[in-house]
PDB file of C-alpha atoms in Angstrom:
ATOM      1  CA  UNK A 224      52.726 118.782-112.153  1.00 54.00           C
ATOM      2  CA  UNK A 225      55.664 117.693-114.630  1.00 53.00           C
ATOM      3  CA  UNK A 226      59.497 119.130-113.629  1.00 55.00           C
ATOM      4  CA  UNK A 227      59.733 121.765-116.036  1.00 71.00           C
ATOM      5  CA  UNK A 228      56.531 123.355-116.676  1.00 87.00           C
ATOM      6  CA  UNK A 229      56.074 126.826-117.337  1.00 95.00           C
ATOM      7  CA  UNK A 230      53.691 129.113-114.446  1.00 97.00           C
ATOM      8  CA  UNK A 231      52.413 132.543-115.101  1.00 98.00           C
ATOM      9  CA  UNK A 232      51.629 134.862-112.223  1.00 98.00           C
ATOM     10  CA  UNK A 233      48.983 137.268-113.587  1.00 97.00           C
ATOM     11  CA  UNK A 234      49.086 140.167-110.282  1.00 96.00           C
ATOM     12  CA  UNK A 235      49.776 143.969-110.336  1.00 94.00           C
ATOM     13  CA  UNK A 236      51.013 144.223-107.262  1.00 94.00           C
ATOM     14  CA  UNK A 237      54.932 143.583-107.294  1.00 95.00           C
ATOM     15  CA  UNK A 238      55.428 142.235-103.290  1.00 95.00           C
ATOM     16  CA  UNK A 239      52.479 139.906-103.358  1.00 95.00           C
ATOM     17  CA  UNK A 240      54.147 139.128-107.236  1.00 95.00           C
ATOM     18  CA  UNK A 241      57.602 138.783-106.149  1.00 96.00           C
ATOM     19  CA  UNK A 242      56.366 136.057-103.259  1.00 96.00           C
ATOM     20  CA  UNK A 243      54.179 133.779-105.371  1.00 96.00           C
ATOM     21  CA  UNK A 244      56.722 133.569-107.378  1.00 96.00           C
ATOM     22  CA  UNK A 245      59.046 132.243-104.392  1.00 96.00           C
ATOM     23  CA  UNK A 246      55.977 130.071-103.079  1.00 96.00           C
ATOM     24  CA  UNK A 247      55.557 128.462-106.184  1.00 96.00           C
ATOM     25  CA  UNK A 248      59.311 128.099-107.284  1.00 95.00           C
ATOM     26  CA  UNK A 249      59.313 126.250-103.513  1.00 94.00           C
ATOM     27  CA  UNK A 250      56.449 124.386-104.142  1.00 94.00           C
ATOM     28  CA  UNK A 251      58.078 123.050-107.471  1.00 92.00           C
ATOM     29  CA  UNK A 252      60.806 121.411-108.849  1.00 89.00           C
ATOM     30  CA  UNK A 253      62.184 122.893-112.096  1.00 88.00           C
ATOM     31  CA  UNK A 254      59.760 125.591-112.987  1.00 94.00           C
ATOM     32  CA  UNK A 255      60.019 128.478-115.067  1.00 95.00           C
ATOM     33  CA  UNK A 256      57.653 131.453-113.931  1.00 96.00           C
ATOM     34  CA  UNK A 257      56.777 134.246-115.737  1.00 96.00           C
ATOM     35  CA  UNK A 258      55.062 136.777-114.379  1.00 97.00           C
ATOM     36  CA  UNK A 259      52.501 140.427-115.480  1.00 97.00           C
ATOM     37  CA  UNK A 260      51.075 143.110-114.376  1.00 96.00           C
ATOM     38  CA  UNK A 261      47.686 144.034-116.096  1.00 95.00           C
ATOM     39  CA  UNK A 262      45.446 141.716-118.129  1.00 95.00           C
ATOM     40  CA  UNK A 263      46.587 142.873-121.854  1.00 96.00           C
ATOM     41  CA  UNK A 264      49.852 141.431-121.205  1.00 97.00           C
ATOM     42  CA  UNK A 265      48.096 138.573-119.583  1.00 96.00           C
ATOM     43  CA  UNK A 266      46.596 137.646-122.607  1.00 96.00           C
ATOM     44  CA  UNK A 267      50.020 138.524-124.744  1.00 96.00           C
ATOM     45  CA  UNK A 268      52.175 136.039-122.392  1.00 97.00           C
ATOM     46  CA  UNK A 269      49.889 133.298-122.750  1.00 96.00           C
ATOM     47  CA  UNK A 270      49.709 133.847-126.864  1.00 95.00           C
ATOM     48  CA  UNK A 271      53.350 133.831-126.804  1.00 95.00           C
ATOM     49  CA  UNK A 272      54.176 130.882-124.431  1.00 92.00           C
ATOM     50  CA  UNK A 273      51.825 127.606-125.417  1.00 82.00           C
ATOM     51  CA  UNK A 274      53.077 125.443-122.796  1.00 91.00           C
ATOM     52  CA  UNK A 275      52.170 127.439-119.510  1.00 96.00           C
ATOM     53  CA  UNK A 276      50.368 124.773-117.384  1.00 95.00           C
ATOM     54  CA  UNK A 277      49.305 127.243-114.308  1.00 97.00           C
ATOM     55  CA  UNK A 278      48.366 130.355-114.176  1.00 98.00           C
ATOM     56  CA  UNK A 279      48.049 132.463-110.922  1.00 98.00           C
ATOM     57  CA  UNK A 280      45.226 135.076-111.959  1.00 96.00           C
ATOM     58  CA  UNK A 281      44.511 138.138-109.686  1.00 93.00           C
ATOM     59  CA  UNK A 282      41.067 139.729-111.194  1.00 89.00           C
ATOM     60  CA  UNK A 283      41.494 142.718-110.352  1.00 85.00           C
ATOM     61  CA  UNK A 284      44.431 144.131-112.708  1.00 89.00           C
ATOM     62  CA  UNK A 285      44.631 146.958-114.443  1.00 91.00           C
ATOM     63  CA  UNK A 286      42.649 146.300-118.529  1.00 91.00           C
ATOM     64  CA  UNK A 287      40.200 144.061-116.983  1.00 82.00           C
ATOM     65  CA  UNK A 288      36.293 144.724-116.206  1.00 73.00           C
ATOM     66  CA  UNK A 289      35.052 142.249-113.518  1.00 70.00           C
ATOM     67  CA  UNK A 290      35.209 138.910-114.820  1.00 83.00           C
ATOM     68  CA  UNK A 291      35.353 139.332-118.456  1.00 88.00           C
ATOM     69  CA  UNK A 292      38.858 138.593-118.350  1.00 91.00           C
ATOM     70  CA  UNK A 293      38.972 135.344-116.536  1.00 93.00           C
ATOM     71  CA  UNK A 294      36.011 134.412-119.157  1.00 92.00           C
ATOM     72  CA  UNK A 295      38.184 134.970-121.984  1.00 94.00           C
ATOM     73  CA  UNK A 296      41.218 133.342-120.686  1.00 96.00           C
ATOM     74  CA  UNK A 297      39.009 130.354-120.032  1.00 95.00           C
ATOM     75  CA  UNK A 298      37.570 130.317-123.591  1.00 95.00           C
ATOM     76  CA  UNK A 299      40.544 130.767-125.578  1.00 95.00           C
ATOM     77  CA  UNK A 300      42.831 128.211-123.270  1.00 96.00           C
ATOM     78  CA  UNK A 301      39.966 125.167-121.836  1.00 94.00           C
ATOM     79  CA  UNK A 302      42.977 122.828-120.426  1.00 95.00           C
ATOM     80  CA  UNK A 303      44.941 125.566-118.926  1.00 97.00           C
ATOM     81  CA  UNK A 304      44.797 125.525-114.694  1.00 97.00           C
ATOM     82  CA  UNK A 305      43.454 128.862-113.718  1.00 97.00           C
ATOM     83  CA  UNK A 306      43.710 129.587-109.764  1.00 97.00           C
ATOM     84  CA  UNK A 307      41.924 132.839-109.103  1.00 95.00           C
ATOM     85  CA  UNK A 308      44.502 134.857-105.813  1.00 94.00           C
ATOM     86  CA  UNK A 309      42.298 138.047-105.084  1.00 88.00           C
ATOM     87  CA  UNK A 310      40.483 139.811-102.107  1.00 84.00           C
ATOM     88  CA  UNK A 311      37.259 139.486-103.368  1.00 77.00           C
ATOM     89  CA  UNK A 312      36.821 137.322-100.728  1.00 68.00           C
ATOM     90  CA  UNK A 313      33.136 136.823-100.660  1.00 67.00           C
ATOM     91  CA  UNK A 314      30.522 133.799-101.912  1.00 65.00           C
ATOM     92  CA  UNK A 315      28.626 135.179-104.970  1.00 62.00           C
ATOM     93  CA  UNK A 316      31.866 136.892-106.471  1.00 75.00           C
ATOM     94  CA  UNK A 317      33.365 133.034-105.894  1.00 81.00           C
ATOM     95  CA  UNK A 318      30.951 130.910-107.192  1.00 76.00           C
ATOM     96  CA  UNK A 319      30.804 133.058-110.657  1.00 80.00           C
ATOM     97  CA  UNK A 320      34.642 132.819-110.354  1.00 87.00           C
ATOM     98  CA  UNK A 321      34.386 129.069-110.285  1.00 86.00           C
ATOM     99  CA  UNK A 322      31.878 128.795-112.620  1.00 82.00           C
ATOM    100  CA  UNK A 323      33.398 131.145-115.254  1.00 88.00           C
ATOM    101  CA  UNK A 324      36.238 128.257-115.344  1.00 90.00           C
ATOM    102  CA  UNK A 325      38.512 128.570-112.494  1.00 94.00           C
ATOM    103  CA  UNK A 326      39.704 125.711-111.001  1.00 94.00           C
ATOM    104  CA  UNK A 327      40.162 126.928-107.521  1.00 92.00           C
ATOM    105  CA  UNK A 328      40.192 130.400-105.495  1.00 92.00           C
ATOM    106  CA  UNK A 329      42.353 131.093-102.732  1.00 92.00           C
ATOM    107  CA  UNK A 330      42.308 134.139-100.801  1.00 90.00           C
ATOM    108  CA  UNK A 331      44.983 136.760-100.772  1.00 90.00           C
ATOM    109  CA  UNK A 332      45.115 136.766 -96.999  1.00 88.00           C
ATOM    110  CA  UNK A 333      46.001 133.273 -97.027  1.00 89.00           C
ATOM    111  CA  UNK A 334      48.983 131.866 -94.979  1.00 89.00           C
ATOM    112  CA  UNK A 335      51.550 130.782 -96.798  1.00 91.00           C
ATOM    113  CA  UNK A 336      51.466 127.130 -96.137  1.00 90.00           C
ATOM    114  CA  UNK A 337      47.940 126.391 -96.651  1.00 89.00           C
ATOM    115  CA  UNK A 338      48.191 128.284-100.144  1.00 92.00           C
ATOM    116  CA  UNK A 339      50.749 125.749-101.318  1.00 93.00           C
ATOM    117  CA  UNK A 340      48.701 122.645-100.276  1.00 90.00           C
ATOM    118  CA  UNK A 341      45.661 124.434-101.941  1.00 91.00           C
ATOM    119  CA  UNK A 342      47.678 124.902-105.199  1.00 94.00           C
ATOM    120  CA  UNK A 343      49.290 121.571-104.920  1.00 93.00           C
ATOM    121  CA  UNK A 344      45.814 120.142-104.139  1.00 90.00           C
ATOM    122  CA  UNK A 345      44.382 122.158-107.633  1.00 92.00           C
ATOM    123  CA  UNK A 346      47.490 120.578-109.299  1.00 92.00           C
ATOM    124  CA  UNK A 347      45.898 116.891-108.623  1.00 89.00           C
ATOM    125  CA  UNK A 348      42.735 117.713-109.791  1.00 87.00           C
ATOM    126  CA  UNK A 349      40.730 119.069-106.590  1.00 85.00           C
ATOM    127  CA  UNK A 350      38.220 121.959-107.076  1.00 84.00           C
ATOM    128  CA  UNK A 351      39.734 124.177-104.187  1.00 86.00           C
ATOM    129  CA  UNK A 352      38.077 127.362-102.484  1.00 85.00           C
ATOM    130  CA  UNK A 353      39.725 128.695 -99.668  1.00 86.00           C
ATOM    131  CA  UNK A 354      38.139 132.222 -98.270  1.00 80.00           C
ATOM    132  CA  UNK A 355      39.533 134.109 -94.946  1.00 69.00           C
ATOM    133  CA  UNK A 356      36.407 136.008 -94.424  1.00 63.00           C
ATOM    134  CA  UNK A 357      36.090 137.838 -90.987  1.00 46.00           C
ATOM    135  CA  UNK A 358      34.727 135.872 -88.611  1.00 40.00           C
ATOM    136  CA  UNK A 359      34.896 132.745 -90.425  1.00 42.00           C
ATOM    137  CA  UNK A 360      37.242 129.844 -90.842  1.00 45.00           C
ATOM    138  CA  UNK A 361      38.953 128.707 -93.909  1.00 43.00           C
ATOM    139  CA  UNK A 362      36.534 127.225 -96.494  1.00 60.00           C
ATOM    140  CA  UNK A 363      37.881 124.449 -97.538  1.00 60.00           C
ATOM    141  CA  UNK A 364      36.192 121.038 -99.022  1.00 70.00           C
ATOM    142  CA  UNK A 365      38.093 118.235-101.012  1.00 71.00           C
ATOM    143  CA  UNK A 366      36.650 116.536-103.795  1.00 72.00           C
ATOM    144  CA  UNK A 367      34.921 113.538-101.483  1.00 83.00           C
ATOM    145  CA  UNK A 368      33.629 116.407 -99.613  1.00 85.00           C
ATOM    146  CA  UNK A 369      32.540 118.001-101.972  1.00 81.00           C
ATOM    147  CA  UNK A 370      30.698 115.201-103.418  1.00 88.00           C
ATOM    148  CA  UNK A 371      29.025 114.797 -99.893  1.00 93.00           C
ATOM    149  CA  UNK A 372      27.704 117.870 -99.515  1.00 92.00           C
ATOM    150  CA  UNK A 373      25.647 117.747-103.170  1.00 90.00           C
ATOM    151  CA  UNK A 374      24.172 114.883-101.623  1.00 95.00           C
ATOM    152  CA  UNK A 375      23.249 116.347 -98.900  1.00 95.00           C
ATOM    153  CA  UNK A 376      21.545 119.622-100.927  1.00 93.00           C
ATOM    154  CA  UNK A 377      19.639 116.672-102.361  1.00 93.00           C
ATOM    155  CA  UNK A 378      18.768 115.465 -99.358  1.00 94.00           C
ATOM    156  CA  UNK A 379      20.172 111.455 -99.487  1.00 96.00           C
ATOM    157  CA  UNK A 380      20.131 109.599 -96.914  1.00 95.00           C
ATOM    158  CA  UNK A 381      23.884 108.513 -95.452  1.00 95.00           C
ATOM    159  CA  UNK A 382      22.811 104.675 -97.159  1.00 95.00           C
ATOM    160  CA  UNK A 383      21.520 107.035-100.310  1.00 96.00           C
ATOM    161  CA  UNK A 384      24.832 108.877-100.237  1.00 96.00           C
ATOM    162  CA  UNK A 385      26.599 105.391 -99.567  1.00 96.00           C
ATOM    163  CA  UNK A 386      24.872 103.991-103.056  1.00 96.00           C
ATOM    164  CA  UNK A 387      25.883 107.489-105.173  1.00 94.00           C
ATOM    165  CA  UNK A 388      29.687 107.597-104.213  1.00 94.00           C
ATOM    166  CA  UNK A 389      30.248 103.494-103.694  1.00 94.00           C
ATOM    167  CA  UNK A 390      31.121 103.570-100.336  1.00 94.00           C
ATOM    168  CA  UNK A 391      30.204 101.822 -97.397  1.00 95.00           C
ATOM    169  CA  UNK A 392      27.582 103.468 -95.359  1.00 94.00           C
ATOM    170  CA  UNK A 393      30.071 103.899 -92.005  1.00 95.00           C
ATOM    171  CA  UNK A 394      32.275 105.741 -94.619  1.00 94.00           C
ATOM    172  CA  UNK A 395      29.294 107.876 -96.190  1.00 95.00           C
ATOM    173  CA  UNK A 396      28.486 108.676 -92.373  1.00 95.00           C
ATOM    174  CA  UNK A 397      32.200 110.113 -91.866  1.00 93.00           C
ATOM    175  CA  UNK A 398      32.182 111.836 -94.896  1.00 93.00           C
ATOM    176  CA  UNK A 399      28.683 113.907 -93.499  1.00 95.00           C
ATOM    177  CA  UNK A 400      30.672 114.205 -90.079  1.00 93.00           C
ATOM    178  CA  UNK A 401      33.891 115.610 -92.001  1.00 89.00           C
ATOM    179  CA  UNK A 402      31.529 118.253 -94.187  1.00 92.00           C
ATOM    180  CA  UNK A 403      29.624 119.660 -90.967  1.00 92.00           C
ATOM    181  CA  UNK A 404      32.950 119.726 -89.408  1.00 87.00           C
ATOM    182  CA  UNK A 405      34.388 121.770 -91.779  1.00 82.00           C
ATOM    183  CA  UNK A 406      31.066 124.151 -91.891  1.00 87.00           C
ATOM    184  CA  UNK A 407      31.220 124.582 -88.389  1.00 85.00           C
ATOM    185  CA  UNK A 408      27.396 123.102 -88.907  1.00 90.00           C
ATOM    186  CA  UNK A 409      25.078 121.417 -86.507  1.00 92.00           C
ATOM    187  CA  UNK A 410      23.014 119.824 -88.875  1.00 94.00           C
ATOM    188  CA  UNK A 411      22.429 119.172 -92.416  1.00 94.00           C
ATOM    189  CA  UNK A 412      20.275 121.695 -92.999  1.00 94.00           C
ATOM    190  CA  UNK A 413      22.360 124.151 -91.809  1.00 93.00           C
ATOM    191  CA  UNK A 414      25.366 122.468 -93.617  1.00 92.00           C
ATOM    192  CA  UNK A 415      23.593 122.855 -97.019  1.00 92.00           C
ATOM    193  CA  UNK A 416      22.311 126.692 -96.262  1.00 91.00           C
ATOM    194  CA  UNK A 417      26.076 127.538 -95.087  1.00 88.00           C
ATOM    195  CA  UNK A 418      27.495 126.122 -98.486  1.00 85.00           C
ATOM    196  CA  UNK A 419      24.811 128.123-100.847  1.00 81.00           C
ATOM    197  CA  UNK A 420      25.469 131.182 -99.078  1.00 78.00           C
ATOM    198  CA  UNK A 421      29.135 130.926 -99.721  1.00 72.00           C
ATOM    199  CA  UNK A 422      29.116 129.693-103.300  1.00 67.00           C
ATOM    200  CA  UNK A 423      30.147 126.104-102.373  1.00 72.00           C
ATOM    201  CA  UNK A 424      27.284 124.543-104.838  1.00 69.00           C
ATOM    202  CA  UNK A 425      28.043 125.491-107.613  1.00 51.00           C
ATOM    203  CA  UNK A 426      26.458 122.960-109.818  1.00 48.00           C
ATOM    204  CA  UNK A 427      23.501 122.844-107.641  1.00 46.00           C
ATOM    205  CA  UNK A 428      20.090 125.505-108.094  1.00 40.00           C
ATOM    206  CA  UNK A 429      21.678 127.021-111.158  1.00 36.00           C
TER     207      UNK A 429
END
């Protein structure tokens, strides 16, 4: 993100909002941070400050019903980068958020350093999903890993994945191994089933 950009933090809990403000100022140079504590004021801020580039959005703010707020914001601001930071940390809701236009999801329980890296990756064009559900590891797939996962869901072999992604079969094998490791899966089928439950196959089986 270029210097001098504007970021809006929409979060109704003051302490968490202040923490996100500090995090963004550490992550980005010469950034102007605005903040709101409810959905109506978030819409007003977006309307009045036209050049906001990044929105950190808590889905469960006062004045917003379920995911309608996210849907409305995406419709009004199609180029705005939206990162949902929420306690709604389960697969079905995360999948809906991404489907409605969020560029990423980060669980509120995520550590500071992981959150900074995730936001940085999202600003660089990746779709990032980080969930810290009890008893599970972080769910964080890069663009390459996500493309590989989609190929696995289609039942493609390493050779076919290589052809699809324009890489060598050896590199395809490495990508597949990295996906299995990230999802803590023993085989391809287990990886695909787990990814479906977690909402990671966002454009598959729709």
